[in-house]
Amino acid sequence: MIERGLDGDNCGPTGARERFLMGERVEDGVRSPILGSWERCHLMGVSPDSSDPPFWEDLDLAIPLVDAAEPVLDGLEAVFSGSHMNVGLADRRGAVLLRRFGDASLIRHLPASHSRPGFVFAEQFAGTNGIALALAERRFCQVYGAEHFSERSQANACWGMPIRDPLNGHIEGVLAFGCPRLEADLAMGTVIRDAARAIEGRLLARSTERERSLLRAYLDARRRVGVDGPFWGRYVIGEDGLARSGLDWRDQVILQAKAAELISSAQRAAAVVPLSHGRQATLLSRPLTSPSGVVGSVVEVVLPVDVPRRGSPRLPGFGDSLLPLAEHAPATLPVVQPRTPVLVPGQADRLVLLGEPIVGRLAVAARRRLELLAEASTRIGTTLDVERTAWELAEVAVPRLADFVTIDLPEAVLRGEEPVDPRTDLHRTVVHGIREDCNFYPVGARVDLRPSTPHLRCLDSMQAVLEPDLKAAAGWRAQDFERTDMLLAQNMHSLISAPLLARGVVLGIATFYRSGDSSPFGDDDLSMAQELTARAALCLDNARRYTREHTTVLALQRSLLPHSLPGHSSVELAHRYLPAESGVGGDWFDVIPLTGTRVALLVGDVVGHGLHAAATMGQLRTAARNFAELDLPPDEVLTHLDNLVGRLDGTDCDREPLIGATCLYAIYDPTTQLCTMARAGHPPPAVVGPDGNVSFPDLPAGQPLGLGGLPFETVEIHLPEGSSLVLYTDGLLEDRHRDIDEALDLLRSALAHPGRAPEGTCTAVMDAVAPKRPGDDIALLVARTHALPANRVANWDVPADPSRVSDVRAAAMRQLADWNLEETAFATELLLSELVTNAIRYGREPIRVRLIFDRSLICEVYDGSSTAPRLRQAVSTDEGGRGLFLVAQLAQAWGTRYTAGGKVIWAEFTSE
């Protein structure tokens, strides 16, 4: 039995219906198809207290539907014998054609509308009921108690099941069950489906018999004129004659397709059909009438001479006029329509297809639908862009399926996210049609849909919804009366709304419209729209997921790259980063201030794209900064990175192995204007001289990071003040439309402009060299060099004699006075005394002192020993060990870096 909670007084449909009739908004307590039907009934002015629906007396019961359904309804009457079940058959308009009762006495107790054929139960007359809902939803429906819109039907339960023509899929009528609500049984759904299938099977058998009748007429006509033998094939009755003909299967498909078009034209015709290998065949179509009065067409073929055929004579090729063939045709045929010519043996080569014109039209339409689906599979989803994929769906559908298409997507889908509620936040994404003057919501407009619209009904049912007559579509018109009136004035007459559903996620709504002289949408178009949107939705979901991943990876990539470059007196900097069109990769760049006013410039590239490449890039960039902080030379930094990549690949089993990573590391010293560089499989930098001359230093390539084994080599070059060092990744040069030499020439031309600022250089390079649709990331770093003035650097050689420390202190004090840094004199004097004394005591010659005055004051003490000092906390009984502690307290920063001949202990503190 049906659960009574559905019709409880305080909840479920009863309470929802009361609230609805009082004008309140109903969002729960009732199924969405029922609520949609209530909305439509309200918009059409149907009264819940209405009397009997209209009665039509001029029903035509001499139709195939009635003939096919009567035996099935008789069987149902026997099955429900003794029950209160009421069985009805309605046509496609909702008019009841037949009635059967489980208990014959019901006919005396039921109202006339439920006991006599002829009453119309369409939604606009009878409100929500099983017949009306099945026609509106075009699928199996059930209505219980208070779900009925009419007051008089509250005590009933009813079921409705559409009955379709098996050949074309059109709804021919509705099978309906009804009974008292308390006697409803869930098994009725299974019974009504089985009964509807039985009726559809009988309809198919009738169509098959008509085809057999035509076939018998054709064979009888051939025997009467002496033409006998195997035939090829036809509708409904499957034969393999074409397969036995010796024709290539492609030729067979071409002949059958053209034959279907000839049959659909329903007239005598001929067509020359090109076949493979430059051959031709001729198809002849002529009307045919069976003894029972079935009118159809027969199509025969004349084949070229070189096509082998079993059991039939070889025929001459047909390339001349059809007139000679007609001369041999008899005037009449006994069974075939009078004066129907046929070919004599040796000229007509058996039957190709046979059928009624309507079947031929269905075959042609089916073929065109298959062609459209095949085209859609290649044209939809060519990119991973959400909006472009939506446009591709519209471009495929217009004009082959619809005259106009609109597509509405939630803002979340456009961002690559999963929509929380696809009914809200919809935006018009696509408007496409055969002309541009229709009054749809424009692209970009927010679309707030009413519950009664077919757009939201398709979301509720997760099925495409057809409105064959927009003038009668009250729910659609209620969305925006002014706009829909304008669309109706522009001859818009039918629509299909289909959900874009992929992997259980609703991504939006696609709506197809027809206008003007186009035929209204039918059920075959409904199936086609559903198939198209299903395919497009998968492509949209792929694009959405890619957009989400791309956005996530791009956010990660940008978070791992420098947000701004540090200000530095030794170089003027500018940079560009452009992600690949197909996905974010692992390119990076960095600028790292080093001790002694030096600066490290770095670019790198992790091969590959996606999250893995971006995460690996972040690890390498962080490691490179750490190694740079150790003041290591470029070749040693690359060696450490090489070892790191090897360990990453060898220790993490769950990690994807790196395909490769490259890097270029350069250190510029403004005090000497020397740049030391090394690279690991990375493109060499470009150097732009102050005069605009462009060169590419001969820097040993090195092997990519992670391979190990071979050392990296450094090269030292002199960069005059005003030179520019240009570092880039290979995405700048790689383009499938040009070779690498052409790209280097473009780069050289773009850089050959003396005096241009780094920002201008970056812009010029990206405009002239970067591919329009980059297949790889592009990282570009431009550094224009500055030299530190000689009067900002002071050097002294120090003998290994403690007594000479005072001389160094005195010279340093005089230099600080020249730089107007007297306020730092005391701290500098103590710091120099400690560092020089330690160098004399623990190091070895040569010993040198250098003061650098840039943005801060830097003190450096060189010695020839590689022994590193160690800061420790001296206890009260220690006589020494407090020197470096004093240095750490006085200086803002201090440290040690190693050189080829020893080490440098440096200390930096502000000059304020």
mmCIF file of C-alpha atoms in Angstrom, residues 275-545:
data_model
loop_
_atom_site.group_PDB
_atom_site.id
_atom_site.type_symbol
_atom_site.label_atom_id
_atom_site.label_comp_id
_atom_site.label_asym_id
_atom_site.label_seq_id
_atom_site.Cartn_x
_atom_site.Cartn_y
_atom_site.Cartn_z
ATOM 1 C CA LEU A 275 30.602 4.686 -55.509
ATOM 2 C CA SER A 276 34.183 3.977 -54.574
ATOM 3 C CA HIS A 277 36.957 3.735 -57.176
ATOM 4 C CA GLY A 278 35.176 6.230 -59.445
ATOM 5 C CA ARG A 279 32.239 3.930 -60.231
ATOM 6 C CA GLN A 280 28.548 4.809 -60.348
ATOM 7 C CA ALA A 281 25.269 3.035 -59.697
ATOM 8 C CA THR A 282 21.749 4.156 -60.534
ATOM 9 C CA LEU A 283 18.826 3.907 -58.119
ATOM 10 C CA LEU A 284 15.259 3.857 -59.470
ATOM 11 C CA SER A 285 12.293 4.540 -57.190
ATOM 12 C CA ARG A 286 8.642 3.932 -58.129
ATOM 13 C CA PRO A 287 5.332 3.860 -56.215
ATOM 14 C CA LEU A 288 3.888 0.524 -55.117
ATOM 15 C CA THR A 289 0.444 -0.406 -53.771
ATOM 16 C CA SER A 290 -0.331 -3.688 -52.022
ATOM 17 C CA PRO A 291 -3.638 -5.579 -52.506
ATOM 18 C CA SER A 292 -4.672 -4.391 -49.033
ATOM 19 C CA GLY A 293 -4.199 -0.750 -50.056
ATOM 20 C CA VAL A 294 -0.846 -0.033 -48.376
ATOM 21 C CA VAL A 295 0.980 2.623 -50.426
ATOM 22 C CA GLY A 296 4.769 2.582 -50.509
ATOM 23 C CA SER A 297 7.803 2.775 -52.761
ATOM 24 C CA VAL A 298 10.344 0.334 -54.116
ATOM 25 C CA VAL A 299 13.960 1.170 -54.980
ATOM 26 C CA GLU A 300 16.026 -0.942 -57.390
ATOM 27 C CA VAL A 301 19.622 -0.539 -58.533
ATOM 28 C CA VAL A 302 21.604 -0.726 -61.775
ATOM 29 C CA LEU A 303 25.226 -1.617 -60.968
ATOM 30 C CA PRO A 304 28.413 -0.946 -62.963
ATOM 31 C CA VAL A 305 29.854 -3.788 -65.004
ATOM 32 C CA ASP A 306 32.902 -4.408 -62.785
ATOM 33 C CA VAL A 307 30.961 -5.166 -59.598
ATOM 34 C CA PRO A 308 30.959 -8.968 -59.076
ATOM 35 C CA ARG A 309 27.578 -10.503 -58.170
ATOM 36 C CA ARG A 310 26.766 -14.080 -57.293
ATOM 37 C CA GLY A 311 23.849 -15.637 -59.145
ATOM 38 C CA SER A 312 23.183 -12.670 -61.462
ATOM 39 C CA PRO A 313 24.476 -11.822 -64.938
ATOM 40 C CA ARG A 314 27.124 -9.187 -65.444
ATOM 41 C CA LEU A 315 25.452 -5.973 -66.535
ATOM 42 C CA PRO A 316 26.734 -3.123 -68.658
ATOM 43 C CA GLY A 317 27.685 0.042 -66.806
ATOM 44 C CA PHE A 318 24.977 2.631 -66.431
ATOM 45 C CA GLY A 319 26.176 6.068 -67.427
ATOM 46 C CA ASP A 320 23.703 6.998 -70.163
ATOM 47 C CA SER A 321 20.232 8.471 -70.071
ATOM 48 C CA LEU A 322 17.404 6.676 -68.248
ATOM 49 C CA LEU A 323 15.240 6.910 -71.352
ATOM 50 C CA PRO A 324 16.431 3.632 -72.991
ATOM 51 C CA LEU A 325 15.523 1.710 -69.839
ATOM 52 C CA ALA A 326 11.957 2.953 -69.892
ATOM 53 C CA GLU A 327 11.497 1.676 -73.435
ATOM 54 C CA HIS A 328 11.725 -1.935 -72.184
ATOM 55 C CA ALA A 329 9.267 -1.503 -69.305
ATOM 56 C CA PRO A 330 5.781 -3.099 -69.554
ATOM 57 C CA ALA A 331 2.812 -0.791 -69.542
ATOM 58 C CA THR A 332 1.128 -2.262 -66.478
ATOM 59 C CA LEU A 333 1.665 -4.741 -63.685
ATOM 60 C CA PRO A 334 -1.216 -6.755 -62.245
ATOM 61 C CA VAL A 335 -0.455 -6.179 -58.584
ATOM 62 C CA VAL A 336 1.561 -3.020 -58.745
ATOM 63 C CA GLN A 337 -0.073 0.347 -59.306
ATOM 64 C CA PRO A 338 -1.128 0.757 -62.989
ATOM 65 C CA ARG A 339 1.460 2.067 -65.446
ATOM 66 C CA THR A 340 4.353 1.479 -63.019
ATOM 67 C CA PRO A 341 7.446 0.709 -65.161
ATOM 68 C CA VAL A 342 10.008 -1.859 -64.089
ATOM 69 C CA LEU A 343 13.216 -2.974 -65.772
ATOM 70 C CA VAL A 344 13.579 -6.197 -67.691
ATOM 71 C CA PRO A 345 16.072 -8.830 -66.508
ATOM 72 C CA GLY A 346 19.661 -7.764 -67.091
ATOM 73 C CA GLN A 347 18.964 -4.104 -66.490
ATOM 74 C CA ALA A 348 17.435 -3.812 -62.996
ATOM 75 C CA ASP A 349 19.591 -5.569 -60.437
ATOM 76 C CA ARG A 350 17.228 -6.510 -57.637
ATOM 77 C CA LEU A 351 15.697 -4.668 -54.716
ATOM 78 C CA VAL A 352 17.644 -2.222 -52.538
ATOM 79 C CA LEU A 353 14.967 -0.900 -50.138
ATOM 80 C CA LEU A 354 11.200 -1.059 -49.831
ATOM 81 C CA GLY A 355 8.885 0.836 -47.501
ATOM 82 C CA GLU A 356 6.297 3.494 -46.894
ATOM 83 C CA PRO A 357 7.225 7.181 -47.368
ATOM 84 C CA ILE A 358 6.843 7.928 -43.678
ATOM 85 C CA VAL A 359 9.276 5.122 -42.845
ATOM 86 C CA GLY A 360 11.684 6.509 -45.386
ATOM 87 C CA ARG A 361 11.477 9.938 -43.801
ATOM 88 C CA LEU A 362 12.116 8.384 -40.403
ATOM 89 C CA ALA A 363 15.155 6.579 -41.785
ATOM 90 C CA VAL A 364 16.525 9.781 -43.304
ATOM 91 C CA ALA A 365 15.897 11.677 -40.077
ATOM 92 C CA ALA A 366 17.563 8.920 -38.056
ATOM 93 C CA ARG A 367 20.596 8.994 -40.320
ATOM 94 C CA ARG A 368 20.849 12.745 -40.007
ATOM 95 C CA ARG A 369 20.644 12.463 -36.240
ATOM 96 C CA LEU A 370 23.476 9.952 -36.278
ATOM 97 C CA GLU A 371 25.492 12.253 -38.508
ATOM 98 C CA LEU A 372 24.865 15.125 -36.109
ATOM 99 C CA LEU A 373 25.971 13.031 -33.144
ATOM 100 C CA ALA A 374 29.091 11.983 -35.012
ATOM 101 C CA GLU A 375 29.827 15.602 -35.833
ATOM 102 C CA ALA A 376 29.211 16.605 -32.221
ATOM 103 C CA SER A 377 31.771 14.079 -31.004
ATOM 104 C CA THR A 378 34.463 15.825 -33.042
ATOM 105 C CA ARG A 379 33.386 19.463 -32.693
ATOM 106 C CA ILE A 380 32.427 19.668 -29.004
ATOM 107 C CA GLY A 381 35.250 19.655 -26.483
ATOM 108 C CA THR A 382 38.107 20.719 -28.732
ATOM 109 C CA THR A 383 39.412 22.946 -25.915
ATOM 110 C CA LEU A 384 39.406 22.815 -22.129
ATOM 111 C CA ASP A 385 37.660 26.158 -21.857
ATOM 112 C CA VAL A 386 34.184 26.094 -20.289
ATOM 113 C CA GLU A 387 32.698 28.973 -22.280
ATOM 114 C CA ARG A 388 34.174 27.797 -25.579
ATOM 115 C CA THR A 389 32.795 24.285 -25.023
ATOM 116 C CA ALA A 390 29.317 25.736 -24.425
ATOM 117 C CA TRP A 391 29.582 27.718 -27.661
ATOM 118 C CA GLU A 392 30.624 24.578 -29.528
ATOM 119 C CA LEU A 393 27.438 22.823 -28.393
ATOM 120 C CA ALA A 394 25.354 25.724 -29.725
ATOM 121 C CA GLU A 395 27.263 25.863 -33.013
ATOM 122 C CA VAL A 396 26.698 22.134 -33.605
ATOM 123 C CA ALA A 397 22.968 22.348 -32.842
ATOM 124 C CA VAL A 398 22.231 25.382 -35.078
ATOM 125 C CA PRO A 399 20.682 24.930 -37.622
ATOM 126 C CA ARG A 400 20.729 21.115 -37.752
ATOM 127 C CA LEU A 401 18.584 20.646 -34.647
ATOM 128 C CA ALA A 402 17.382 24.085 -33.607
ATOM 129 C CA ASP A 403 17.106 27.632 -34.901
ATOM 130 C CA PHE A 404 18.332 29.137 -31.629
ATOM 131 C CA VAL A 405 20.203 27.870 -28.585
ATOM 132 C CA THR A 406 20.690 29.487 -25.193
ATOM 133 C CA ILE A 407 22.955 28.046 -22.494
ATOM 134 C CA ASP A 408 22.859 29.109 -18.854
ATOM 135 C CA LEU A 409 25.675 28.146 -16.483
ATOM 136 C CA PRO A 410 26.217 28.942 -12.796
ATOM 137 C CA GLU A 411 29.030 31.341 -12.022
ATOM 138 C CA ALA A 412 30.736 28.571 -10.039
ATOM 139 C CA VAL A 413 31.008 26.377 -13.155
ATOM 140 C CA LEU A 414 32.596 29.211 -15.111
ATOM 141 C CA ARG A 415 35.204 29.454 -12.326
ATOM 142 C CA GLY A 416 35.799 25.715 -12.460
ATOM 143 C CA GLU A 417 34.012 24.942 -9.208
ATOM 144 C CA GLU A 418 31.175 22.530 -8.535
ATOM 145 C CA PRO A 419 27.832 24.365 -8.272
ATOM 146 C CA VAL A 420 26.150 24.203 -4.887
ATOM 147 C CA ASP A 421 22.658 24.798 -6.306
ATOM 148 C CA PRO A 422 22.390 24.860 -10.124
ATOM 149 C CA ARG A 423 19.021 26.624 -9.856
ATOM 150 C CA THR A 424 20.633 29.791 -8.539
ATOM 151 C CA ASP A 425 23.332 32.101 -9.780
ATOM 152 C CA LEU A 426 22.687 31.153 -13.418
ATOM 153 C CA HIS A 427 24.243 33.401 -16.040
ATOM 154 C CA ARG A 428 23.438 33.499 -19.716
ATOM 155 C CA THR A 429 26.633 32.140 -21.279
ATOM 156 C CA VAL A 430 25.588 31.522 -24.887
ATOM 157 C CA VAL A 431 22.985 32.961 -27.255
ATOM 158 C CA HIS A 432 23.381 31.594 -30.767
ATOM 159 C CA GLY A 433 20.979 31.296 -33.673
ATOM 160 C CA ILE A 434 20.211 31.755 -37.325
ATOM 161 C CA ARG A 435 19.855 35.491 -36.744
ATOM 162 C CA GLU A 436 20.790 37.978 -34.032
ATOM 163 C CA ASP A 437 17.618 40.002 -33.487
ATOM 164 C CA CYS A 438 15.769 37.707 -31.061
ATOM 165 C CA ASN A 439 14.880 39.015 -27.611
ATOM 166 C CA PHE A 440 16.604 36.459 -25.392
ATOM 167 C CA TYR A 441 18.403 37.490 -22.230
ATOM 168 C CA PRO A 442 21.805 38.760 -23.425
ATOM 169 C CA VAL A 443 25.090 36.989 -22.761
ATOM 170 C CA GLY A 444 26.345 37.834 -19.294
ATOM 171 C CA ALA A 445 22.915 38.574 -17.829
ATOM 172 C CA ARG A 446 21.892 36.885 -14.608
ATOM 173 C CA VAL A 447 18.963 34.517 -15.189
ATOM 174 C CA ASP A 448 16.555 34.015 -12.278
ATOM 175 C CA LEU A 449 14.119 31.309 -13.326
ATOM 176 C CA ARG A 450 10.612 30.723 -11.987
ATOM 177 C CA PRO A 451 9.780 27.177 -10.785
ATOM 178 C CA SER A 452 7.141 26.740 -13.511
ATOM 179 C CA THR A 453 9.574 27.212 -16.392
ATOM 180 C CA PRO A 454 10.648 24.216 -18.492
ATOM 181 C CA HIS A 455 14.224 25.168 -17.600
ATOM 182 C CA LEU A 456 13.773 24.350 -13.927
ATOM 183 C CA ARG A 457 11.441 21.447 -14.665
ATOM 184 C CA CYS A 458 14.246 19.762 -16.577
ATOM 185 C CA LEU A 459 16.526 20.229 -13.554
ATOM 186 C CA ASP A 460 13.942 18.691 -11.229
ATOM 187 C CA SER A 461 13.383 15.654 -13.447
ATOM 188 C CA MET A 462 16.961 15.436 -14.737
ATOM 189 C CA GLN A 463 15.369 14.860 -18.158
ATOM 190 C CA ALA A 464 14.913 17.051 -21.212
ATOM 191 C CA VAL A 465 11.554 18.850 -21.278
ATOM 192 C CA LEU A 466 9.637 19.551 -24.487
ATOM 193 C CA GLU A 467 7.190 22.431 -24.982
ATOM 194 C CA PRO A 468 5.723 21.789 -28.468
ATOM 195 C CA ASP A 469 3.541 24.921 -28.423
ATOM 196 C CA LEU A 470 4.981 27.979 -26.698
ATOM 197 C CA LYS A 471 1.708 29.887 -26.988
ATOM 198 C CA ALA A 472 0.168 27.326 -24.646
ATOM 199 C CA ALA A 473 3.263 27.007 -22.407
ATOM 200 C CA ALA A 474 2.004 29.001 -19.435
ATOM 201 C CA GLY A 475 5.051 28.228 -17.298
ATOM 202 C CA TRP A 476 7.446 29.486 -19.931
ATOM 203 C CA ARG A 477 5.433 32.635 -20.551
ATOM 204 C CA ALA A 478 5.230 33.431 -16.827
ATOM 205 C CA GLN A 479 9.004 33.805 -16.640
ATOM 206 C CA ASP A 480 8.878 37.208 -18.381
ATOM 207 C CA PHE A 481 5.610 38.034 -20.148
ATOM 208 C CA GLU A 482 7.012 41.028 -22.003
ATOM 209 C CA ARG A 483 10.051 39.196 -23.325
ATOM 210 C CA THR A 484 8.185 35.981 -24.213
ATOM 211 C CA ASP A 485 5.521 37.987 -26.071
ATOM 212 C CA MET A 486 8.296 39.499 -28.172
ATOM 213 C CA LEU A 487 9.697 36.030 -28.863
ATOM 214 C CA LEU A 488 6.271 34.774 -29.893
ATOM 215 C CA ALA A 489 5.929 37.778 -32.179
ATOM 216 C CA GLN A 490 9.192 36.656 -33.782
ATOM 217 C CA ASN A 491 7.550 33.267 -34.572
ATOM 218 C CA MET A 492 9.259 31.273 -31.821
ATOM 219 C CA HIS A 493 6.958 28.266 -31.501
ATOM 220 C CA SER A 494 8.588 25.360 -29.610
ATOM 221 C CA LEU A 495 11.491 24.606 -27.277
ATOM 222 C CA ILE A 496 13.402 21.844 -25.553
ATOM 223 C CA SER A 497 15.186 22.478 -22.241
ATOM 224 C CA ALA A 498 17.790 19.897 -21.290
ATOM 225 C CA PRO A 499 19.996 19.677 -18.186
ATOM 226 C CA LEU A 500 23.752 19.605 -18.662
ATOM 227 C CA LEU A 501 24.323 16.608 -16.418
ATOM 228 C CA ALA A 502 27.725 14.935 -16.075
ATOM 229 C CA ARG A 503 28.927 12.480 -13.437
ATOM 230 C CA GLY A 504 25.955 13.285 -11.235
ATOM 231 C CA VAL A 505 26.622 17.038 -11.266
ATOM 232 C CA VAL A 506 24.236 19.492 -12.945
ATOM 233 C CA LEU A 507 26.353 22.076 -14.728
ATOM 234 C CA GLY A 508 23.613 24.203 -16.293
ATOM 235 C CA ILE A 509 20.775 24.273 -18.799
ATOM 236 C CA ALA A 510 20.753 24.188 -22.600
ATOM 237 C CA THR A 511 17.562 25.351 -24.320
ATOM 238 C CA PHE A 512 16.815 24.741 -27.992
ATOM 239 C CA TYR A 513 14.228 26.812 -29.900
ATOM 240 C CA ARG A 514 12.526 26.511 -33.275
ATOM 241 C CA SER A 515 10.852 29.358 -35.095
ATOM 242 C CA GLY A 516 9.205 30.376 -38.345
ATOM 243 C CA ASP A 517 8.463 27.585 -40.813
ATOM 244 C CA SER A 518 10.464 24.956 -38.914
ATOM 245 C CA SER A 519 8.386 22.023 -37.738
ATOM 246 C CA PRO A 520 7.753 21.916 -33.976
ATOM 247 C CA PHE A 521 10.038 19.759 -31.879
ATOM 248 C CA GLY A 522 8.984 16.130 -31.473
ATOM 249 C CA ASP A 523 10.001 13.236 -29.276
ATOM 250 C CA ASP A 524 12.832 12.219 -31.582
ATOM 251 C CA ASP A 525 14.194 15.763 -31.285
ATOM 252 C CA LEU A 526 13.810 15.475 -27.515
ATOM 253 C CA SER A 527 15.973 12.340 -27.499
ATOM 254 C CA MET A 528 18.470 14.035 -29.776
ATOM 255 C CA ALA A 529 18.722 17.090 -27.529
ATOM 256 C CA GLN A 530 19.199 14.847 -24.503
ATOM 257 C CA GLU A 531 21.990 12.935 -26.242
ATOM 258 C CA LEU A 532 23.709 16.101 -27.437
ATOM 259 C CA THR A 533 23.628 17.751 -24.034
ATOM 260 C CA ALA A 534 24.826 14.573 -22.328
ATOM 261 C CA ARG A 535 27.884 14.482 -24.573
ATOM 262 C CA ALA A 536 28.482 18.199 -24.235
ATOM 263 C CA ALA A 537 28.073 18.021 -20.456
ATOM 264 C CA LEU A 538 30.952 15.558 -20.177
ATOM 265 C CA CYS A 539 33.144 17.927 -22.171
ATOM 266 C CA LEU A 540 31.970 20.834 -20.014
ATOM 267 C CA ASP A 541 32.771 18.878 -16.864
ATOM 268 C CA ASN A 542 36.234 18.046 -18.178
ATOM 269 C CA ALA A 543 36.749 21.725 -18.951
ATOM 270 C CA ARG A 544 35.414 22.713 -15.527
ATOM 271 C CA ARG A 545 37.694 20.268 -13.748
#
